[in-house]
Amino acid sequence: MTAHDVADEPRAVTYPGVQGHDGPAREEVSVGRVTLQTIADRVGVSRMTVSNAFSRPDQLSAELRATILATADELGYVGPDPAARVLARGSSGTVGVLFTQSPGAAFRDPIAAEFFASVAESLAPTGLALALLPTTNEGDLLAARDVPMDAALVYACTVDTTALDWLRRRRLPLVFVDQEAVGPDAATVLVDDRPGARAGAQHLVDLGHRRVAMLTTAYREPPGVAPDPASAGIGHVSRERVEGWMSAFVPAGVDVVAVHMNDNQEADALAAARTALALADRPTGIVCFSDLVAWAVVRVAHELGLRVPQDVSVVGFDDSALARTVAPALTTVRQDLVAKGRSTADAIRNAIAAARQGATGSPEHVLVPTALVVRDSTGPAPG
Amino acid sequence: MTAHDVADEPRAVTYPGVQGHDGPAREEVSVGRVTLQTIADRVGVSRMTVSNAFSRPDQLSAELRATILATADELGYVGPDPAARVLARGSSGTVGVLFTQSPGAAFRDPIAAEFFASVAESLAPTGLALALLPTTNEGDLLAARDVPMDAALVYACTVDTTALDWLRRRRLPLVFVDQEAVGPDAATVLVDDRPGARAGAQHLVDLGHRRVAMLTTAYREPPGVAPDPASAGIGHVSRERVEGWMSAFVPAGVDVVAVHMNDNQEADALAAARTALALADRPTGIVCFSDLVAWAVVRVAHELGLRVPQDVSVVGFDDSALARTVAPALTTVRQDLVAKGRSTADAIRNAIAAARQGATGSPEHVLVPTALVVRDSTGPAPG
DNA sequence: CTGAAACACTTGACCGGTACAGAACATCGG
DNA sequence: CCGATGTTCTGTACCGGTCAAGTGTTTCAG
């Protein structure tokens, strides 16, 4: 109850002399905004002591503290103002998250979502909040420039973002995920995509497949068959996977076609799947950028009357929930998103700690392992 | 380049007299931290003018501004300090998000994820960042108390949370989603669950079903058959749906059994499905708290050799991606999560604007519509 | 030629705290 | 009885900005 009394006073009155720190304690200070000084005057102690009552209880006697807290409650004081505290302490308890795609994608893409879920949970015990920073800058507010934070996590961003520039200029400790670090001080958390992709491709080779397709993402490239399989894929993750696949296909002398799609979305995936399965020399094995794409391939194959895996084998990536859900269950390359999130949270904490100590040690670089998971969407090459 | 020069200086030096605002412009100020004053001294203008150069370009001549910006760059100044700006301006460009369950759940639960995706996207043009607030308070940091924000969104929270208390005490503008508002000043965004649920139930009644089960959530209640169907369900959403279902079943004189589960999770759902389908008098129609639950029912039915919808009809809720993906496609109650997110974003913006103007108008209350979507998981009652 | 409005800066106050180095007094082993 | 050590509290200096109300100048309509 008491905590509410002051709220009903009109706001925005211009502080009636409360700021005059010199004057003696007043009896009627309760008008206007209540600050540490208001309480200090009322109780008859210094402002610093009131601050300690809230922030460092061991610095004053228990009874004085009780008195101060009681008075604070009586005056409707809710505790030190966060903004002021952030300024004075130089730390905000917030970690920014930068995501080039629309911020909604962090939630909609199941892989990103699972990763962020893990980050959020690993960070929670520390009390750090995750701030999703919009990259659009329509108004005068630009989150990457204006939001106080202790560090930032940069996830699969196109490098030339204004927002990222701001983070760098602010010299915030940065952790790059699924993306090469920009600048030498930043930590990275990368997935060991290449060996994983290679294992998936080798699996097809071992099953006797000699005509294969790779379906992968390439932002801003025209969708469809890529001119050169070896240099297919745009973006760190896509490139790594292509190289992994090729490192198994090329030595085996397999025929490879790469099909590009603009984004890892259902519509793009279906289109790419149609392209691949309509090739004159239809591939018998297809490696895909994600389980989502693999599933699209399965559906298009069924549409065309092809059986999976008897007529076409399909390998996904990520081992998302989808891989186990659909029929046939997908052979895929697993990445441990929970571990990835945890490593990222650790890297963030370390980066913050290092920055606080002014440490100039080399940044952390984590590699998250991958593993092939064989299920029902792959089988021996037909014929 | 220039912007980087200063960074290499050792940090944490104690400001060598830069703070002496009185002295004339110095030529060698570039040691230590650069603030507006540093630049002001160097250029020979007042600190306020430098501030304006960054924050209100229309307040000074273009050429002076150019000079100031150039000097700032030369000194390695990156722009006004966010923390200081937040304190001085009284606004932080951040909206808190409170979620009782582990913060990861915001990403993992597809319904919540889609909702937050929409909120984030609707808020992005404004430049507002979404800060996910951990509710755990292990260390000394407590986000709900310590993170500066302009408003907060409270989503499906158990009411008696410490974190929520802090938000209220801070008198932040609050928007409650899927949950009754706590306190009279808060806005709400609620889904019109009851009529939606009713439509789903009525659909079963119209198909001739006379023995039905409701599978719904009840935190902390023992899982299994609920003592009284009419009072089944715990939590705002669960209660609303139960009441909607009952409002169709009861007048029709249908036999109703309610089965509780602790959480809207796959394992709980499978258990509840087994309970329902193992009842002596097996229901022919089942209404479910979510599509996830409905899908669990479908799978358990198949396990038991029952056909859907010939032997059992199943109605889901939410119309998530799952409902269209699985076989048979689920009859379900659609809620428009994108609209819900947009409404929430609007409510947040309005709440912030109202708070700024000290408006005491009544808070916003939005009701998001629902609609029955009939697909393949429901059919006429057998026999 | 003159008063009002527009421009370009400056002044002073304020935003609401925290860090750190004392100072005053009490406790305690020797 | 004395210095060493603690416990409690205070003083000063900062953290780095923004706002609103001036103060001189120009500009321009009347």
CSV table of N, CA and C in Angstrom, one decimal, chain A residues 289-378:
chain,number,residue,atom,x,y,z
A,289,PHE,N,21.0,-28.3,-47.2
A,289,PHE,CA,21.5,-27.3,-46.2
A,289,PHE,C,20.9,-27.4,-44.8
A,290,SER,N,19.7,-28.0,-44.8
A,290,SER,CA,18.9,-28.1,-43.5
A,290,SER,C,17.9,-29.2,-43.6
A,291,ASP,N,17.4,-29.6,-42.5
A,291,ASP,CA,16.3,-30.6,-42.5
A,291,ASP,C,15.1,-30.1,-43.2
A,292,LEU,N,14.9,-28.8,-43.0
A,292,LEU,CA,13.7,-28.2,-43.7
A,292,LEU,C,13.8,-28.4,-45.2
A,293,VAL,N,15.0,-28.2,-45.8
A,293,VAL,CA,15.2,-28.4,-47.2
A,293,VAL,C,15.0,-29.9,-47.5
A,294,ALA,N,15.6,-30.7,-46.7
A,294,ALA,CA,15.5,-32.2,-46.9
A,294,ALA,C,14.0,-32.6,-46.9
A,295,TRP,N,13.3,-32.1,-46.0
A,295,TRP,CA,11.9,-32.5,-46.0
A,295,TRP,C,11.1,-32.0,-47.3
A,296,ALA,N,11.5,-30.8,-47.7
A,296,ALA,CA,10.9,-30.3,-49.0
A,296,ALA,C,11.3,-31.3,-50.1
A,297,VAL,N,12.5,-31.8,-50.1
A,297,VAL,CA,12.9,-32.7,-51.2
A,297,VAL,C,12.0,-34.0,-51.1
A,298,VAL,N,11.8,-34.5,-49.9
A,298,VAL,CA,11.0,-35.7,-49.7
A,298,VAL,C,9.6,-35.5,-50.2
A,299,ARG,N,9.0,-34.3,-49.9
A,299,ARG,CA,7.7,-34.1,-50.4
A,299,ARG,C,7.6,-34.0,-51.9
A,300,VAL,N,8.5,-33.3,-52.5
A,300,VAL,CA,8.5,-33.1,-53.9
A,300,VAL,C,8.7,-34.5,-54.6
A,301,ALA,N,9.6,-35.3,-54.0
A,301,ALA,CA,9.8,-36.6,-54.6
A,301,ALA,C,8.5,-37.4,-54.5
A,302,HIS,N,7.9,-37.4,-53.4
A,302,HIS,CA,6.6,-38.1,-53.4
A,302,HIS,C,5.6,-37.6,-54.4
A,303,GLU,N,5.6,-36.3,-54.6
A,303,GLU,CA,4.7,-35.7,-55.6
A,303,GLU,C,5.0,-36.3,-57.0
A,304,LEU,N,6.3,-36.5,-57.2
A,304,LEU,CA,6.7,-37.0,-58.5
A,304,LEU,C,6.6,-38.6,-58.6
A,305,GLY,N,6.1,-39.2,-57.5
A,305,GLY,CA,6.0,-40.6,-57.6
A,305,GLY,C,7.3,-41.3,-57.2
A,306,LEU,N,8.2,-40.6,-56.7
A,306,LEU,CA,9.5,-41.2,-56.3
A,306,LEU,C,9.5,-41.7,-54.9
A,307,ARG,N,10.1,-42.8,-54.6
A,307,ARG,CA,10.2,-43.3,-53.2
A,307,ARG,C,11.5,-42.8,-52.6
A,308,VAL,N,11.4,-42.5,-51.3
A,308,VAL,CA,12.6,-42.2,-50.5
A,308,VAL,C,12.7,-43.3,-49.4
A,309,PRO,N,13.7,-44.0,-49.3
A,309,PRO,CA,15.0,-43.8,-50.0
A,309,PRO,C,15.2,-44.7,-51.3
A,310,GLN,N,14.2,-45.5,-51.7
A,310,GLN,CA,14.5,-46.4,-52.8
A,310,GLN,C,15.0,-45.7,-54.0
A,311,ASP,N,14.3,-44.6,-54.4
A,311,ASP,CA,14.6,-44.0,-55.6
A,311,ASP,C,15.6,-42.8,-55.4
A,312,VAL,N,15.4,-42.1,-54.3
A,312,VAL,CA,16.2,-40.9,-54.0
A,312,VAL,C,16.6,-41.0,-52.5
A,313,SER,N,17.9,-40.8,-52.2
A,313,SER,CA,18.3,-40.7,-50.8
A,313,SER,C,18.5,-39.2,-50.5
A,314,VAL,N,18.1,-38.8,-49.3
A,314,VAL,CA,18.2,-37.4,-48.9
A,314,VAL,C,18.9,-37.3,-47.5
A,315,VAL,N,19.8,-36.4,-47.4
A,315,VAL,CA,20.5,-36.1,-46.2
A,315,VAL,C,20.2,-34.7,-45.8
A,316,GLY,N,19.8,-34.5,-44.5
A,316,GLY,CA,19.5,-33.2,-44.0
A,316,GLY,C,20.6,-32.6,-43.3
A,317,PHE,N,20.4,-31.5,-42.5
A,317,PHE,CA,21.4,-30.9,-41.7
A,317,PHE,C,20.7,-30.3,-40.4
A,318,ASP,N,21.4,-30.5,-39.3
A,318,ASP,CA,21.0,-29.9,-38.0
A,318,ASP,C,20.4,-30.9,-37.1
A,319,ASP,N,19.7,-31.9,-37.6
A,319,ASP,CA,18.9,-32.8,-36.7
A,319,ASP,C,17.9,-32.0,-35.8
A,320,SER,N,17.1,-31.2,-36.5
A,320,SER,CA,16.0,-30.5,-35.8
A,320,SER,C,14.9,-31.5,-35.4
A,321,ALA,N,13.9,-31.0,-34.7
A,321,ALA,CA,12.8,-31.9,-34.3
A,321,ALA,C,12.1,-32.5,-35.6
A,322,LEU,N,12.1,-31.7,-36.6
A,322,LEU,CA,11.5,-32.1,-37.9
A,322,LEU,C,12.1,-33.5,-38.4
A,323,ALA,N,13.4,-33.6,-38.2
A,323,ALA,CA,14.1,-34.8,-38.7
A,323,ALA,C,13.5,-36.1,-38.2
A,324,ARG,N,13.1,-36.0,-36.9
A,324,ARG,CA,12.6,-37.2,-36.3
A,324,ARG,C,11.1,-37.3,-36.5
A,325,THR,N,10.4,-36.2,-36.8
A,325,THR,CA,9.0,-36.1,-36.9
A,325,THR,C,8.4,-36.7,-38.2
A,326,VAL,N,9.1,-36.3,-39.3
A,326,VAL,CA,8.5,-36.6,-40.6
A,326,VAL,C,8.7,-38.1,-41.0
A,327,ALA,N,8.0,-38.5,-42.0
A,327,ALA,CA,8.2,-39.9,-42.5
A,327,ALA,C,8.7,-39.8,-44.0
A,328,PRO,N,9.7,-40.4,-44.4
A,328,PRO,CA,10.6,-41.2,-43.5
A,328,PRO,C,11.5,-40.3,-42.6
A,329,ALA,N,11.9,-40.7,-41.4
A,329,ALA,CA,12.7,-40.0,-40.6
A,329,ALA,C,14.0,-39.7,-41.3
A,330,LEU,N,14.5,-38.5,-41.1
A,330,LEU,CA,15.6,-38.0,-42.0
A,330,LEU,C,17.0,-38.4,-41.5
A,331,THR,N,17.8,-38.9,-42.4
A,331,THR,CA,19.3,-39.0,-42.1
A,331,THR,C,19.8,-37.6,-42.1
A,332,THR,N,20.6,-37.2,-41.2
A,332,THR,CA,21.0,-35.8,-41.1
A,332,THR,C,22.3,-35.7,-40.3
A,333,VAL,N,22.8,-34.4,-40.3
A,333,VAL,CA,24.0,-34.2,-39.5
A,333,VAL,C,23.6,-33.4,-38.3
A,334,ARG,N,23.9,-33.9,-37.2
A,334,ARG,CA,23.4,-33.3,-35.9
A,334,ARG,C,24.4,-32.3,-35.5
A,335,GLN,N,23.9,-31.1,-35.0
A,335,GLN,CA,24.7,-30.2,-34.3
A,335,GLN,C,24.0,-30.0,-33.0
A,336,ASP,N,24.8,-29.9,-31.9
A,336,ASP,CA,24.2,-29.8,-30.6
A,336,ASP,C,24.0,-28.4,-30.2
A,337,LEU,N,22.7,-28.0,-30.5
A,337,LEU,CA,22.4,-26.6,-30.3
A,337,LEU,C,22.4,-26.1,-28.8
A,338,VAL,N,22.1,-27.1,-28.0
A,338,VAL,CA,22.2,-26.7,-26.5
A,338,VAL,C,23.6,-26.4,-26.1
A,339,ALA,N,24.5,-27.3,-26.6
A,339,ALA,CA,25.9,-27.0,-26.2
A,339,ALA,C,26.4,-25.7,-26.9
A,340,LYS,N,25.9,-25.5,-28.1
A,340,LYS,CA,26.3,-24.3,-28.8
A,340,LYS,C,25.9,-23.1,-28.0
A,341,GLY,N,24.7,-23.1,-27.5
A,341,GLY,CA,24.1,-22.0,-26.7
A,341,GLY,C,24.9,-21.8,-25.5
A,342,ARG,N,25.2,-22.9,-24.8
A,342,ARG,CA,26.0,-22.8,-23.6
A,342,ARG,C,27.4,-22.3,-23.8
A,343,SER,N,28.0,-22.8,-24.8
A,343,SER,CA,29.3,-22.2,-25.2
A,343,SER,C,29.3,-20.7,-25.4
A,344,THR,N,28.2,-20.3,-26.1
A,344,THR,CA,28.1,-18.9,-26.5
A,344,THR,C,27.9,-18.1,-25.2
A,345,ALA,N,27.1,-18.6,-24.3
A,345,ALA,CA,26.9,-17.9,-23.0
A,345,ALA,C,28.2,-17.8,-22.3
A,346,ASP,N,28.9,-18.9,-22.3
A,346,ASP,CA,30.2,-18.8,-21.6
A,346,ASP,C,31.1,-17.8,-22.2
A,347,ALA,N,31.2,-17.8,-23.5
A,347,ALA,CA,32.0,-16.9,-24.2
A,347,ALA,C,31.6,-15.4,-23.9
A,348,ILE,N,30.4,-15.2,-23.8
A,348,ILE,CA,29.9,-13.8,-23.5
A,348,ILE,C,30.3,-13.5,-22.1
A,349,ARG,N,30.1,-14.3,-21.2
A,349,ARG,CA,30.6,-14.0,-19.8
A,349,ARG,C,32.1,-13.8,-19.7
A,350,ASN,N,32.8,-14.6,-20.4
A,350,ASN,CA,34.3,-14.4,-20.4
A,350,ASN,C,34.7,-13.1,-21.0
A,351,ALA,N,34.0,-12.8,-22.1
A,351,ALA,CA,34.3,-11.6,-22.8
A,351,ALA,C,34.0,-10.4,-21.9
A,352,ILE,N,32.9,-10.4,-21.2
A,352,ILE,CA,32.6,-9.3,-20.3
A,352,ILE,C,33.7,-9.2,-19.2
A,353,ALA,N,34.0,-10.3,-18.6
A,353,ALA,CA,35.0,-10.3,-17.6
A,353,ALA,C,36.3,-9.8,-18.1
A,354,ALA,N,36.7,-10.2,-19.2
A,354,ALA,CA,38.0,-9.8,-19.8
A,354,ALA,C,38.0,-8.3,-20.0
A,355,ALA,N,36.8,-7.8,-20.5
A,355,ALA,CA,36.8,-6.4,-20.8
A,355,ALA,C,36.8,-5.6,-19.5
A,356,ARG,N,36.2,-6.1,-18.5
A,356,ARG,CA,36.3,-5.4,-17.2
A,356,ARG,C,37.7,-5.3,-16.6
A,357,GLN,N,38.4,-6.3,-16.9
A,357,GLN,CA,39.8,-6.3,-16.3
A,357,GLN,C,40.8,-5.7,-17.3
A,358,GLY,N,40.2,-5.2,-18.4
A,358,GLY,CA,41.1,-4.6,-19.4
A,358,GLY,C,42.0,-5.6,-20.0
A,359,ALA,N,41.7,-6.9,-19.9
A,359,ALA,CA,42.5,-7.9,-20.5
A,359,ALA,C,42.7,-7.8,-22.0
A,360,THR,N,43.8,-8.1,-22.4
A,360,THR,CA,44.1,-8.0,-23.9
A,360,THR,C,44.4,-9.4,-24.4
A,361,GLY,N,44.1,-10.4,-23.6
A,361,GLY,CA,44.4,-11.8,-24.1
A,361,GLY,C,43.7,-12.1,-25.3
A,362,SER,N,44.1,-13.2,-26.0
A,362,SER,CA,43.4,-13.5,-27.3
A,362,SER,C,42.0,-14.0,-27.0
A,363,PRO,N,41.1,-13.7,-27.9
A,363,PRO,CA,39.7,-14.0,-27.7
A,363,PRO,C,39.5,-15.5,-27.8
A,364,GLU,N,38.3,-15.9,-27.3
A,364,GLU,CA,37.9,-17.3,-27.2
A,364,GLU,C,37.4,-17.8,-28.6
A,365,HIS,N,37.7,-19.0,-29.0
A,365,HIS,CA,37.2,-19.5,-30.2
A,365,HIS,C,36.7,-21.0,-30.0
A,366,VAL,N,35.4,-21.2,-30.1
A,366,VAL,CA,34.8,-22.5,-29.8
A,366,VAL,C,34.4,-23.1,-31.0
A,367,LEU,N,34.6,-24.4,-31.1
A,367,LEU,CA,34.1,-25.2,-32.3
A,367,LEU,C,33.1,-26.3,-31.7
A,368,VAL,N,31.9,-26.2,-32.2
A,368,VAL,CA,30.9,-27.2,-31.7
A,368,VAL,C,30.9,-28.4,-32.7
A,369,PRO,N,31.0,-29.6,-32.1
A,369,PRO,CA,31.1,-30.8,-32.9
A,369,PRO,C,29.8,-31.1,-33.6
A,370,THR,N,29.9,-31.9,-34.7
A,370,THR,CA,28.7,-32.4,-35.4
A,370,THR,C,28.9,-33.9,-35.6
A,371,ALA,N,27.8,-34.6,-35.9
A,371,ALA,CA,27.8,-36.0,-36.0
A,371,ALA,C,26.7,-36.5,-37.0
A,372,LEU,N,27.1,-37.4,-37.8
A,372,LEU,CA,26.1,-38.0,-38.8
A,372,LEU,C,25.1,-38.8,-38.0
A,373,VAL,N,23.8,-38.7,-38.3
A,373,VAL,CA,22.8,-39.5,-37.7
A,373,VAL,C,22.0,-40.2,-38.9
A,374,VAL,N,22.2,-41.5,-39.0
A,374,VAL,CA,21.6,-42.2,-40.1
A,374,VAL,C,20.2,-42.7,-39.7
A,375,ARG,N,19.2,-42.3,-40.5
A,375,ARG,CA,17.8,-42.7,-40.3
A,375,ARG,C,17.3,-43.4,-41.5
A,376,ASP,N,16.1,-43.0,-41.9
A,376,ASP,CA,15.4,-43.8,-43.0
A,376,ASP,C,15.4,-43.1,-44.3
A,377,SER,N,15.9,-42.0,-44.5
A,377,SER,CA,15.8,-41.2,-45.7
A,377,SER,C,17.0,-41.5,-46.7
A,378,THR,N,17.9,-42.4,-46.3
A,378,THR,CA,19.0,-42.7,-47.2
A,378,THR,C,19.1,-44.3,-47.3
